[in-house]
Amino acid sequence: MNEAEKLYEILKKVQEPKGYFFSKDSKRVFELMDALLVNKKRYGYMSCPCRLSSGDRKTDQDILCPCVYREADVKEYGSCYCNLYVSKDWNEEKIPHKYIPEKRTPPF
């Protein structure tokens, strides 16, 4: 099992009981797992791979995966900004897959 697969299994066990599921697009999910691991090596923390990290953990506190925006985005849109974490309804295509607007505001 590679590092991305290990990370996937750990996060799945922690997040699914909270009602957050990985997107059924496994190719995309594993691209994001790899990107999280790159950010961990680069910055020392797993910042959201879909946002520009500053390299300063305090500045990036809001985008540590899972980011602080995830809960509201999944509640409103059925998916987080990256489409990594989604609701069951989103995965089952019971709700539309809409564009999730960026909620992070400068300065960051």
PDB file of N, CA and C in Angstrom:
ATOM      1  N   MET A   1       0.850  -1.178   0.000  1.00  0.00           N
ATOM      2  CA  MET A   1       0.000   0.000   0.000  1.00  0.00           C
ATOM      3  C   MET A   1       0.898   1.245   0.000  1.00  0.00           C
ATOM      4  N   ASN A   2       0.664   2.159  -0.941  1.00  0.00           N
ATOM      5  CA  ASN A   2       1.483   3.371  -0.993  1.00  0.00           C
ATOM      6  C   ASN A   2       0.974   4.419   0.003  1.00  0.00           C
ATOM      7  N   GLU A   3       1.695   5.535   0.111  1.00  0.00           N
ATOM      8  CA  GLU A   3       1.367   6.564   1.107  1.00  0.00           C
ATOM      9  C   GLU A   3      -0.017   7.170   0.875  1.00  0.00           C
ATOM     10  N   ALA A   4      -0.379   7.414  -0.382  1.00  0.00           N
ATOM     11  CA  ALA A   4      -1.696   7.985  -0.692  1.00  0.00           C
ATOM     12  C   ALA A   4      -2.812   7.025  -0.274  1.00  0.00           C
ATOM     13  N   GLU A   5      -2.612   5.757  -0.492  1.00  0.00           N
ATOM     14  CA  GLU A   5      -3.615   4.759  -0.095  1.00  0.00           C
ATOM     15  C   GLU A   5      -3.742   4.678   1.425  1.00  0.00           C
ATOM     16  N   LYS A   6      -2.609   4.770   2.122  1.00  0.00           N
ATOM     17  CA  LYS A   6      -2.632   4.765   3.590  1.00  0.00           C
ATOM     18  C   LYS A   6      -3.381   5.987   4.114  1.00  0.00           C
ATOM     19  N   LEU A   7      -3.081   7.148   3.547  1.00  0.00           N
ATOM     20  CA  LEU A   7      -3.753   8.377   3.953  1.00  0.00           C
ATOM     21  C   LEU A   7      -5.252   8.270   3.704  1.00  0.00           C
ATOM     22  N   TYR A   8      -5.619   7.754   2.552  1.00  0.00           N
ATOM     23  CA  TYR A   8      -7.026   7.559   2.203  1.00  0.00           C
ATOM     24  C   TYR A   8      -7.742   6.721   3.264  1.00  0.00           C
ATOM     25  N   GLU A   9      -7.147   5.597   3.629  1.00  0.00           N
ATOM     26  CA  GLU A   9      -7.767   4.693   4.604  1.00  0.00           C
ATOM     27  C   GLU A   9      -7.921   5.361   5.968  1.00  0.00           C
ATOM     28  N   ILE A  10      -6.913   6.094   6.397  1.00  0.00           N
ATOM     29  CA  ILE A  10      -6.970   6.784   7.690  1.00  0.00           C
ATOM     30  C   ILE A  10      -8.075   7.840   7.680  1.00  0.00           C
ATOM     31  N   LEU A  11      -8.074   8.676   6.652  1.00  0.00           N
ATOM     32  CA  LEU A  11      -9.064   9.750   6.582  1.00  0.00           C
ATOM     33  C   LEU A  11     -10.483   9.216   6.422  1.00  0.00           C
ATOM     34  N   LYS A  12     -10.625   8.161   5.664  1.00  0.00           N
ATOM     35  CA  LYS A  12     -11.944   7.559   5.468  1.00  0.00           C
ATOM     36  C   LYS A  12     -12.532   7.098   6.798  1.00  0.00           C
ATOM     37  N   LYS A  13     -11.720   6.430   7.613  1.00  0.00           N
ATOM     38  CA  LYS A  13     -12.179   5.933   8.914  1.00  0.00           C
ATOM     39  C   LYS A  13     -12.592   7.068   9.839  1.00  0.00           C
ATOM     40  N   VAL A  14     -11.910   8.194   9.746  1.00  0.00           N
ATOM     41  CA  VAL A  14     -12.191   9.331  10.616  1.00  0.00           C
ATOM     42  C   VAL A  14     -13.373  10.156  10.107  1.00  0.00           C
ATOM     43  N   GLN A  15     -13.451  10.370   8.798  1.00  0.00           N
ATOM     44  CA  GLN A  15     -14.419  11.309   8.245  1.00  0.00           C
ATOM     45  C   GLN A  15     -15.795  10.723   7.938  1.00  0.00           C
ATOM     46  N   GLU A  16     -15.865   9.483   7.505  1.00  0.00           N
ATOM     47  CA  GLU A  16     -17.170   8.906   7.160  1.00  0.00           C
ATOM     48  C   GLU A  16     -18.157   8.897   8.332  1.00  0.00           C
ATOM     49  N   PRO A  17     -17.712   8.556   9.551  1.00  0.00           N
ATOM     50  CA  PRO A  17     -18.663   8.615  10.666  1.00  0.00           C
ATOM     51  C   PRO A  17     -19.209  10.027  10.916  1.00  0.00           C
ATOM     52  N   LYS A  18     -18.504  11.038  10.448  1.00  0.00           N
ATOM     53  CA  LYS A  18     -18.951  12.427  10.587  1.00  0.00           C
ATOM     54  C   LYS A  18     -19.871  12.846   9.432  1.00  0.00           C
ATOM     55  N   GLY A  19     -20.062  11.947   8.456  1.00  0.00           N
ATOM     56  CA  GLY A  19     -20.930  12.253   7.320  1.00  0.00           C
ATOM     57  C   GLY A  19     -20.222  12.842   6.119  1.00  0.00           C
ATOM     58  N   TYR A  20     -18.892  12.759   6.106  1.00  0.00           N
ATOM     59  CA  TYR A  20     -18.099  13.260   4.977  1.00  0.00           C
ATOM     60  C   TYR A  20     -17.503  12.073   4.238  1.00  0.00           C
ATOM     61  N   PHE A  21     -17.805  11.988   2.968  1.00  0.00           N
ATOM     62  CA  PHE A  21     -17.364  10.872   2.135  1.00  0.00           C
ATOM     63  C   PHE A  21     -16.414  11.380   1.072  1.00  0.00           C
ATOM     64  N   PHE A  22     -15.557  10.488   0.580  1.00  0.00           N
ATOM     65  CA  PHE A  22     -14.719  10.854  -0.551  1.00  0.00           C
ATOM     66  C   PHE A  22     -15.553  10.789  -1.816  1.00  0.00           C
ATOM     67  N   SER A  23     -15.242  11.655  -2.743  1.00  0.00           N
ATOM     68  CA  SER A  23     -15.904  11.654  -4.033  1.00  0.00           C
ATOM     69  C   SER A  23     -15.756  10.279  -4.674  1.00  0.00           C
ATOM     70  N   LYS A  24     -16.753   9.891  -5.447  1.00  0.00           N
ATOM     71  CA  LYS A  24     -16.663   8.591  -6.132  1.00  0.00           C
ATOM     72  C   LYS A  24     -15.690   8.635  -7.300  1.00  0.00           C
ATOM     73  N   ASP A  25     -15.186   9.821  -7.629  1.00  0.00           N
ATOM     74  CA  ASP A  25     -14.168   9.972  -8.671  1.00  0.00           C
ATOM     75  C   ASP A  25     -12.812   9.633  -8.055  1.00  0.00           C
ATOM     76  N   SER A  26     -12.507   8.345  -7.998  1.00  0.00           N
ATOM     77  CA  SER A  26     -11.304   7.894  -7.289  1.00  0.00           C
ATOM     78  C   SER A  26     -10.014   8.437  -7.900  1.00  0.00           C
ATOM     79  N   LYS A  27      -9.999   8.655  -9.194  1.00  0.00           N
ATOM     80  CA  LYS A  27      -8.798   9.235  -9.828  1.00  0.00           C
ATOM     81  C   LYS A  27      -8.529  10.614  -9.235  1.00  0.00           C
ATOM     82  N   ARG A  28      -9.560  11.430  -9.144  1.00  0.00           N
ATOM     83  CA  ARG A  28      -9.445  12.778  -8.567  1.00  0.00           C
ATOM     84  C   ARG A  28      -9.065  12.691  -7.085  1.00  0.00           C
ATOM     85  N   VAL A  29      -9.684  11.802  -6.359  1.00  0.00           N
ATOM     86  CA  VAL A  29      -9.403  11.654  -4.927  1.00  0.00           C
ATOM     87  C   VAL A  29      -7.934  11.320  -4.704  1.00  0.00           C
ATOM     88  N   PHE A  30      -7.386  10.401  -5.485  1.00  0.00           N
ATOM     89  CA  PHE A  30      -5.987  10.026  -5.270  1.00  0.00           C
ATOM     90  C   PHE A  30      -5.021  11.088  -5.782  1.00  0.00           C
ATOM     91  N   GLU A  31      -5.414  11.884  -6.754  1.00  0.00           N
ATOM     92  CA  GLU A  31      -4.597  13.047  -7.138  1.00  0.00           C
ATOM     93  C   GLU A  31      -4.533  14.017  -5.958  1.00  0.00           C
ATOM     94  N   LEU A  32      -5.659  14.206  -5.291  1.00  0.00           N
ATOM     95  CA  LEU A  32      -5.691  15.096  -4.129  1.00  0.00           C
ATOM     96  C   LEU A  32      -4.923  14.513  -2.944  1.00  0.00           C
ATOM     97  N   MET A  33      -4.996  13.199  -2.743  1.00  0.00           N
ATOM     98  CA  MET A  33      -4.212  12.553  -1.678  1.00  0.00           C
ATOM     99  C   MET A  33      -2.721  12.793  -1.918  1.00  0.00           C
ATOM    100  N   ASP A  34      -2.286  12.582  -3.160  1.00  0.00           N
ATOM    101  CA  ASP A  34      -0.881  12.824  -3.511  1.00  0.00           C
ATOM    102  C   ASP A  34      -0.504  14.284  -3.260  1.00  0.00           C
ATOM    103  N   ALA A  35      -1.390  15.207  -3.635  1.00  0.00           N
ATOM    104  CA  ALA A  35      -1.117  16.631  -3.451  1.00  0.00           C
ATOM    105  C   ALA A  35      -1.058  17.006  -1.972  1.00  0.00           C
ATOM    106  N   LEU A  36      -1.902  16.402  -1.151  1.00  0.00           N
ATOM    107  CA  LEU A  36      -1.837  16.641   0.293  1.00  0.00           C
ATOM    108  C   LEU A  36      -0.492  16.189   0.850  1.00  0.00           C
ATOM    109  N   LEU A  37      -0.024  15.036   0.378  1.00  0.00           N
ATOM    110  CA  LEU A  37       1.272  14.520   0.843  1.00  0.00           C
ATOM    111  C   LEU A  37       2.424  15.401   0.361  1.00  0.00           C
ATOM    112  N   VAL A  38       2.322  15.943  -0.849  1.00  0.00           N
ATOM    113  CA  VAL A  38       3.331  16.891  -1.349  1.00  0.00           C
ATOM    114  C   VAL A  38       3.364  18.121  -0.452  1.00  0.00           C
ATOM    115  N   ASN A  39       2.185  18.652  -0.134  1.00  0.00           N
ATOM    116  CA  ASN A  39       2.128  19.830   0.734  1.00  0.00           C
ATOM    117  C   ASN A  39       2.678  19.531   2.123  1.00  0.00           C
ATOM    118  N   LYS A  40       2.439  18.322   2.612  1.00  0.00           N
ATOM    119  CA  LYS A  40       2.982  17.945   3.920  1.00  0.00           C
ATOM    120  C   LYS A  40       4.513  17.948   3.891  1.00  0.00           C
ATOM    121  N   LYS A  41       5.089  17.411   2.815  1.00  0.00           N
ATOM    122  CA  LYS A  41       6.556  17.419   2.681  1.00  0.00           C
ATOM    123  C   LYS A  41       7.079  18.836   2.487  1.00  0.00           C
ATOM    124  N   ARG A  42       6.381  19.618   1.697  1.00  0.00           N
ATOM    125  CA  ARG A  42       6.813  20.969   1.353  1.00  0.00           C
ATOM    126  C   ARG A  42       6.692  21.931   2.539  1.00  0.00           C
ATOM    127  N   TYR A  43       5.568  21.888   3.241  1.00  0.00           N
ATOM    128  CA  TYR A  43       5.276  22.876   4.278  1.00  0.00           C
ATOM    129  C   TYR A  43       5.294  22.322   5.704  1.00  0.00           C
ATOM    130  N   GLY A  44       5.208  20.992   5.821  1.00  0.00           N
ATOM    131  CA  GLY A  44       5.134  20.400   7.146  1.00  0.00           C
ATOM    132  C   GLY A  44       3.706  20.211   7.620  1.00  0.00           C
ATOM    133  N   TYR A  45       2.745  20.519   6.768  1.00  0.00           N
ATOM    134  CA  TYR A  45       1.326  20.346   7.085  1.00  0.00           C
ATOM    135  C   TYR A  45       0.558  20.133   5.788  1.00  0.00           C
ATOM    136  N   MET A  46      -0.604  19.492   5.921  1.00  0.00           N
ATOM    137  CA  MET A  46      -1.406  19.174   4.739  1.00  0.00           C
ATOM    138  C   MET A  46      -2.411  20.300   4.467  1.00  0.00           C
ATOM    139  N   SER A  47      -1.959  21.278   3.731  1.00  0.00           N
ATOM    140  CA  SER A  47      -2.867  22.361   3.354  1.00  0.00           C
ATOM    141  C   SER A  47      -3.679  21.929   2.138  1.00  0.00           C
ATOM    142  N   CYS A  48      -4.816  22.572   1.984  1.00  0.00           N
ATOM    143  CA  CYS A  48      -5.712  22.266   0.873  1.00  0.00           C
ATOM    144  C   CYS A  48      -4.944  22.343  -0.446  1.00  0.00           C
ATOM    145  N   PRO A  49      -4.970  21.286  -1.237  1.00  0.00           N
ATOM    146  CA  PRO A  49      -4.218  21.292  -2.488  1.00  0.00           C
ATOM    147  C   PRO A  49      -4.853  22.163  -3.574  1.00  0.00           C
ATOM    148  N   CYS A  50      -6.048  22.641  -3.335  1.00  0.00           N
ATOM    149  CA  CYS A  50      -6.754  23.459  -4.327  1.00  0.00           C
ATOM    150  C   CYS A  50      -6.606  24.947  -4.057  1.00  0.00           C
ATOM    151  N   ARG A  51      -5.815  25.276  -3.063  1.00  0.00           N
ATOM    152  CA  ARG A  51      -5.608  26.678  -2.712  1.00  0.00           C
ATOM    153  C   ARG A  51      -4.110  26.935  -2.595  1.00  0.00           C
ATOM    154  N   LEU A  52      -3.731  28.186  -2.750  1.00  0.00           N
ATOM    155  CA  LEU A  52      -2.326  28.567  -2.669  1.00  0.00           C
ATOM    156  C   LEU A  52      -1.921  28.704  -1.205  1.00  0.00           C
ATOM    157  N   SER A  53      -0.971  27.900  -0.785  1.00  0.00           N
ATOM    158  CA  SER A  53      -0.474  27.951   0.590  1.00  0.00           C
ATOM    159  C   SER A  53       0.642  28.971   0.694  1.00  0.00           C
ATOM    160  N   SER A  54       0.726  29.597   1.858  1.00  0.00           N
ATOM    161  CA  SER A  54       1.764  30.608   2.077  1.00  0.00           C
ATOM    162  C   SER A  54       3.066  29.988   2.565  1.00  0.00           C
ATOM    163  N   GLY A  55       2.961  28.798   3.166  1.00  0.00           N
ATOM    164  CA  GLY A  55       4.126  28.196   3.786  1.00  0.00           C
ATOM    165  C   GLY A  55       4.201  28.517   5.271  1.00  0.00           C
ATOM    166  N   ASP A  56       3.287  29.362   5.745  1.00  0.00           N
ATOM    167  CA  ASP A  56       3.202  29.719   7.159  1.00  0.00           C
ATOM    168  C   ASP A  56       1.956  29.069   7.744  1.00  0.00           C
ATOM    169  N   ARG A  57       2.159  28.142   8.658  1.00  0.00           N
ATOM    170  CA  ARG A  57       1.035  27.365   9.207  1.00  0.00           C
ATOM    171  C   ARG A  57      -0.045  28.262   9.817  1.00  0.00           C
ATOM    172  N   LYS A  58       0.363  29.298  10.523  1.00  0.00           N
ATOM    173  CA  LYS A  58      -0.609  30.194  11.153  1.00  0.00           C
ATOM    174  C   LYS A  58      -1.470  30.897  10.095  1.00  0.00           C
ATOM    175  N   THR A  59      -0.855  31.372   9.053  1.00  0.00           N
ATOM    176  CA  THR A  59      -1.579  32.034   7.963  1.00  0.00           C
ATOM    177  C   THR A  59      -2.510  31.058   7.256  1.00  0.00           C
ATOM    178  N   ASP A  60      -2.064  29.819   7.136  1.00  0.00           N
ATOM    179  CA  ASP A  60      -2.824  28.794   6.409  1.00  0.00           C
ATOM    180  C   ASP A  60      -3.744  27.973   7.310  1.00  0.00           C
ATOM    181  N   GLN A  61      -3.889  28.349   8.558  1.00  0.00           N
ATOM    182  CA  GLN A  61      -4.674  27.563   9.512  1.00  0.00           C
ATOM    183  C   GLN A  61      -6.068  27.225   8.973  1.00  0.00           C
ATOM    184  N   ASP A  62      -6.672  28.144   8.244  1.00  0.00           N
ATOM    185  CA  ASP A  62      -8.035  27.928   7.739  1.00  0.00           C
ATOM    186  C   ASP A  62      -8.106  26.933   6.586  1.00  0.00           C
ATOM    187  N   ILE A  63      -6.967  26.654   5.963  1.00  0.00           N
ATOM    188  CA  ILE A  63      -6.972  25.728   4.820  1.00  0.00           C
ATOM    189  C   ILE A  63      -6.245  24.417   5.102  1.00  0.00           C
ATOM    190  N   LEU A  64      -6.028  24.105   6.381  1.00  0.00           N
ATOM    191  CA  LEU A  64      -5.499  22.781   6.715  1.00  0.00           C
ATOM    192  C   LEU A  64      -6.611  21.784   6.446  1.00  0.00           C
ATOM    193  N   CYS A  65      -6.310  20.759   5.707  1.00  0.00           N
ATOM    194  CA  CYS A  65      -7.327  19.800   5.277  1.00  0.00           C
ATOM    195  C   CYS A  65      -7.716  18.884   6.430  1.00  0.00           C
ATOM    196  N   PRO A  66      -8.983  18.737   6.728  1.00  0.00           N
ATOM    197  CA  PRO A  66     -10.116  19.380   6.082  1.00  0.00           C
ATOM    198  C   PRO A  66     -10.225  20.840   6.519  1.00  0.00           C
ATOM    199  N   CYS A  67     -10.424  21.704   5.563  1.00  0.00           N
ATOM    200  CA  CYS A  67     -10.420  23.145   5.825  1.00  0.00           C
ATOM    201  C   CYS A  67     -11.664  23.583   6.603  1.00  0.00           C
ATOM    202  N   VAL A  68     -11.614  24.774   7.140  1.00  0.00           N
ATOM    203  CA  VAL A  68     -12.730  25.289   7.934  1.00  0.00           C
ATOM    204  C   VAL A  68     -13.967  25.561   7.079  1.00  0.00           C
ATOM    205  N   TYR A  69     -13.807  25.601   5.778  1.00  0.00           N
ATOM    206  CA  TYR A  69     -14.914  25.893   4.867  1.00  0.00           C
ATOM    207  C   TYR A  69     -15.695  24.635   4.471  1.00  0.00           C
ATOM    208  N   ARG A  70     -15.118  23.490   4.738  1.00  0.00           N
ATOM    209  CA  ARG A  70     -15.710  22.229   4.296  1.00  0.00           C
ATOM    210  C   ARG A  70     -17.133  22.025   4.801  1.00  0.00           C
ATOM    211  N   GLU A  71     -17.349  22.192   6.074  1.00  0.00           N
ATOM    212  CA  GLU A  71     -18.660  21.901   6.655  1.00  0.00           C
ATOM    213  C   GLU A  71     -19.768  22.703   5.968  1.00  0.00           C
ATOM    214  N   ALA A  72     -19.572  24.011   5.842  1.00  0.00           N
ATOM    215  CA  ALA A  72     -20.588  24.859   5.207  1.00  0.00           C
ATOM    216  C   ALA A  72     -20.750  24.530   3.728  1.00  0.00           C
ATOM    217  N   ASP A  73     -19.629  24.266   3.040  1.00  0.00           N
ATOM    218  CA  ASP A  73     -19.701  23.945   1.607  1.00  0.00           C
ATOM    219  C   ASP A  73     -20.440  22.634   1.363  1.00  0.00           C
ATOM    220  N   VAL A  74     -20.142  21.622   2.161  1.00  0.00           N
ATOM    221  CA  VAL A  74     -20.817  20.330   1.987  1.00  0.00           C
ATOM    222  C   VAL A  74     -22.305  20.482   2.324  1.00  0.00           C
ATOM    223  N   LYS A  75     -22.596  21.257   3.348  1.00  0.00           N
ATOM    224  CA  LYS A  75     -23.995  21.473   3.723  1.00  0.00           C
ATOM    225  C   LYS A  75     -24.759  22.188   2.607  1.00  0.00           C
ATOM    226  N   GLU A  76     -24.145  23.225   2.026  1.00  0.00           N
ATOM    227  CA  GLU A  76     -24.827  24.020   1.001  1.00  0.00           C
ATOM    228  C   GLU A  76     -24.765  23.403  -0.396  1.00  0.00           C
ATOM    229  N   TYR A  77     -23.608  22.873  -0.766  1.00  0.00           N
ATOM    230  CA  TYR A  77     -23.389  22.399  -2.136  1.00  0.00           C
ATOM    231  C   TYR A  77     -23.260  20.885  -2.262  1.00  0.00           C
ATOM    232  N   GLY A  78     -23.073  20.196  -1.140  1.00  0.00           N
ATOM    233  CA  GLY A  78     -22.873  18.758  -1.180  1.00  0.00           C
ATOM    234  C   GLY A  78     -21.435  18.358  -1.406  1.00  0.00           C
ATOM    235  N   SER A  79     -20.534  19.346  -1.485  1.00  0.00           N
ATOM    236  CA  SER A  79     -19.123  19.083  -1.762  1.00  0.00           C
ATOM    237  C   SER A  79     -18.270  20.199  -1.194  1.00  0.00           C
ATOM    238  N   CYS A  80     -17.042  19.861  -0.837  1.00  0.00           N
ATOM    239  CA  CYS A  80     -16.094  20.911  -0.461  1.00  0.00           C
ATOM    240  C   CYS A  80     -15.531  21.529  -1.747  1.00  0.00           C
ATOM    241  N   TYR A  81     -14.765  22.568  -1.593  1.00  0.00           N
ATOM    242  CA  TYR A  81     -14.205  23.323  -2.721  1.00  0.00           C
ATOM    243  C   TYR A  81     -13.458  22.430  -3.721  1.00  0.00           C
ATOM    244  N   CYS A  82     -12.702  21.460  -3.230  1.00  0.00           N
ATOM    245  CA  CYS A  82     -11.897  20.567  -4.079  1.00  0.00           C
ATOM    246  C   CYS A  82     -12.673  19.388  -4.663  1.00  0.00           C
ATOM    247  N   ASN A  83     -13.853  19.154  -4.142  1.00  0.00           N
ATOM    248  CA  ASN A  83     -14.614  17.938  -4.442  1.00  0.00           C
ATOM    249  C   ASN A  83     -13.973  16.696  -3.851  1.00  0.00           C
ATOM    250  N   LEU A  84     -13.158  16.883  -2.820  1.00  0.00           N
ATOM    251  CA  LEU A  84     -12.582  15.729  -2.124  1.00  0.00           C
ATOM    252  C   LEU A  84     -13.623  15.137  -1.187  1.00  0.00           C
ATOM    253  N   TYR A  85     -14.148  15.968  -0.301  1.00  0.00           N
ATOM    254  CA  TYR A  85     -15.177  15.542   0.638  1.00  0.00           C
ATOM    255  C   TYR A  85     -16.544  15.927   0.106  1.00  0.00           C
ATOM    256  N   VAL A  86     -17.435  14.952   0.104  1.00  0.00           N
ATOM    257  CA  VAL A  86     -18.770  15.177  -0.445  1.00  0.00           C
ATOM    258  C   VAL A  86     -19.810  14.497   0.448  1.00  0.00           C
ATOM    259  N   SER A  87     -21.061  14.841   0.201  1.00  0.00           N
ATOM    260  CA  SER A  87     -22.160  14.176   0.896  1.00  0.00           C
ATOM    261  C   SER A  87     -22.527  12.907   0.132  1.00  0.00           C
ATOM    262  N   LYS A  88     -23.277  12.063   0.783  1.00  0.00           N
ATOM    263  CA  LYS A  88     -23.769  10.846   0.139  1.00  0.00           C
ATOM    264  C   LYS A  88     -24.644  11.208  -1.068  1.00  0.00           C
ATOM    265  N   ASP A  89     -25.497  12.223  -0.893  1.00  0.00           N
ATOM    266  CA  ASP A  89     -26.384  12.656  -1.983  1.00  0.00           C
ATOM    267  C   ASP A  89     -25.596  13.161  -3.184  1.00  0.00           C
ATOM    268  N   TRP A  90     -24.485  13.821  -2.944  1.00  0.00           N
ATOM    269  CA  TRP A  90     -23.653  14.328  -4.042  1.00  0.00           C
ATOM    270  C   TRP A  90     -23.070  13.144  -4.822  1.00  0.00           C
ATOM    271  N   ASN A  91     -22.555  12.157  -4.087  1.00  0.00           N
ATOM    272  CA  ASN A  91     -21.980  10.974  -4.736  1.00  0.00           C
ATOM    273  C   ASN A  91     -23.030  10.187  -5.515  1.00  0.00           C
ATOM    274  N   GLU A  92     -24.242  10.162  -4.994  1.00  0.00           N
ATOM    275  CA  GLU A  92     -25.323   9.413  -5.648  1.00  0.00           C
ATOM    276  C   GLU A  92     -26.060  10.249  -6.697  1.00  0.00           C
ATOM    277  N   GLU A  93     -25.532  11.451  -6.940  1.00  0.00           N
ATOM    278  CA  GLU A  93     -26.074  12.378  -7.943  1.00  0.00           C
ATOM    279  C   GLU A  93     -27.549  12.718  -7.710  1.00  0.00           C
ATOM    280  N   LYS A  94     -27.909  12.788  -6.430  1.00  0.00           N
ATOM    281  CA  LYS A  94     -29.266  13.195  -6.053  1.00  0.00           C
ATOM    282  C   LYS A  94     -29.387  14.716  -5.979  1.00  0.00           C
ATOM    283  N   ILE A  95     -28.236  15.375  -5.943  1.00  0.00           N
ATOM    284  CA  ILE A  95     -28.206  16.837  -5.963  1.00  0.00           C
ATOM    285  C   ILE A  95     -27.273  17.282  -7.082  1.00  0.00           C
ATOM    286  N   PRO A  96     -27.500  18.472  -7.639  1.00  0.00           N
ATOM    287  CA  PRO A  96     -26.640  18.934  -8.743  1.00  0.00           C
ATOM    288  C   PRO A  96     -25.217  19.213  -8.275  1.00  0.00           C
ATOM    289  N   HIS A  97     -24.282  19.017  -9.159  1.00  0.00           N
ATOM    290  CA  HIS A  97     -22.875  19.300  -8.881  1.00  0.00           C
ATOM    291  C   HIS A  97     -22.591  20.723  -9.340  1.00  0.00           C
ATOM    292  N   LYS A  98     -22.800  21.655  -8.441  1.00  0.00           N
ATOM    293  CA  LYS A  98     -22.615  23.072  -8.732  1.00  0.00           C
ATOM    294  C   LYS A  98     -21.199  23.515  -8.422  1.00  0.00           C
ATOM    295  N   TYR A  99     -20.829  24.634  -9.026  1.00  0.00           N
ATOM    296  CA  TYR A  99     -19.547  25.272  -8.725  1.00  0.00           C
ATOM    297  C   TYR A  99     -19.570  25.756  -7.274  1.00  0.00           C
ATOM    298  N   ILE A 100     -18.521  25.467  -6.533  1.00  0.00           N
ATOM    299  CA  ILE A 100     -18.405  25.910  -5.157  1.00  0.00           C
ATOM    300  C   ILE A 100     -17.525  27.162  -5.145  1.00  0.00           C
ATOM    301  N   PRO A 101     -18.070  28.307  -4.779  1.00  0.00           N
ATOM    302  CA  PRO A 101     -17.265  29.531  -4.790  1.00  0.00           C
ATOM    303  C   PRO A 101     -16.219  29.531  -3.677  1.00  0.00           C
ATOM    304  N   GLU A 102     -15.138  30.206  -3.919  1.00  0.00           N
ATOM    305  CA  GLU A 102     -14.071  30.356  -2.932  1.00  0.00           C
ATOM    306  C   GLU A 102     -14.574  31.254  -1.809  1.00  0.00           C
ATOM    307  N   LYS A 103     -14.453  30.773  -0.578  1.00  0.00           N
ATOM    308  CA  LYS A 103     -14.903  31.562   0.574  1.00  0.00           C
ATOM    309  C   LYS A 103     -13.728  32.226   1.305  1.00  0.00           C
ATOM    310  N   ARG A 104     -12.541  31.813   0.962  1.00  0.00           N
ATOM    311  CA  ARG A 104     -11.362  32.387   1.615  1.00  0.00           C
ATOM    312  C   ARG A 104     -11.134  33.798   1.062  1.00  0.00           C
ATOM    313  N   THR A 105     -10.934  34.736   1.964  1.00  0.00           N
ATOM    314  CA  THR A 105     -10.740  36.108   1.524  1.00  0.00           C
ATOM    315  C   THR A 105      -9.347  36.603   1.886  1.00  0.00           C
ATOM    316  N   PRO A 106      -8.763  37.417   1.025  1.00  0.00           N
ATOM    317  CA  PRO A 106      -7.448  37.978   1.328  1.00  0.00           C
ATOM    318  C   PRO A 106      -7.527  38.908   2.547  1.00  0.00           C
ATOM    319  N   PRO A 107      -6.487  39.187   3.256  1.00  0.00           N
ATOM    320  CA  PRO A 107      -5.130  38.749   2.918  1.00  0.00           C
ATOM    321  C   PRO A 107      -4.835  37.360   3.483  1.00  0.00           C
ATOM    322  N   PHE A 108      -4.126  36.585   2.708  1.00  0.00           N
ATOM    323  CA  PHE A 108      -3.680  35.266   3.155  1.00  0.00           C
ATOM    324  C   PHE A 108      -2.337  34.972   2.575  1.00  0.00           C
TER     325      PHE A 108
END
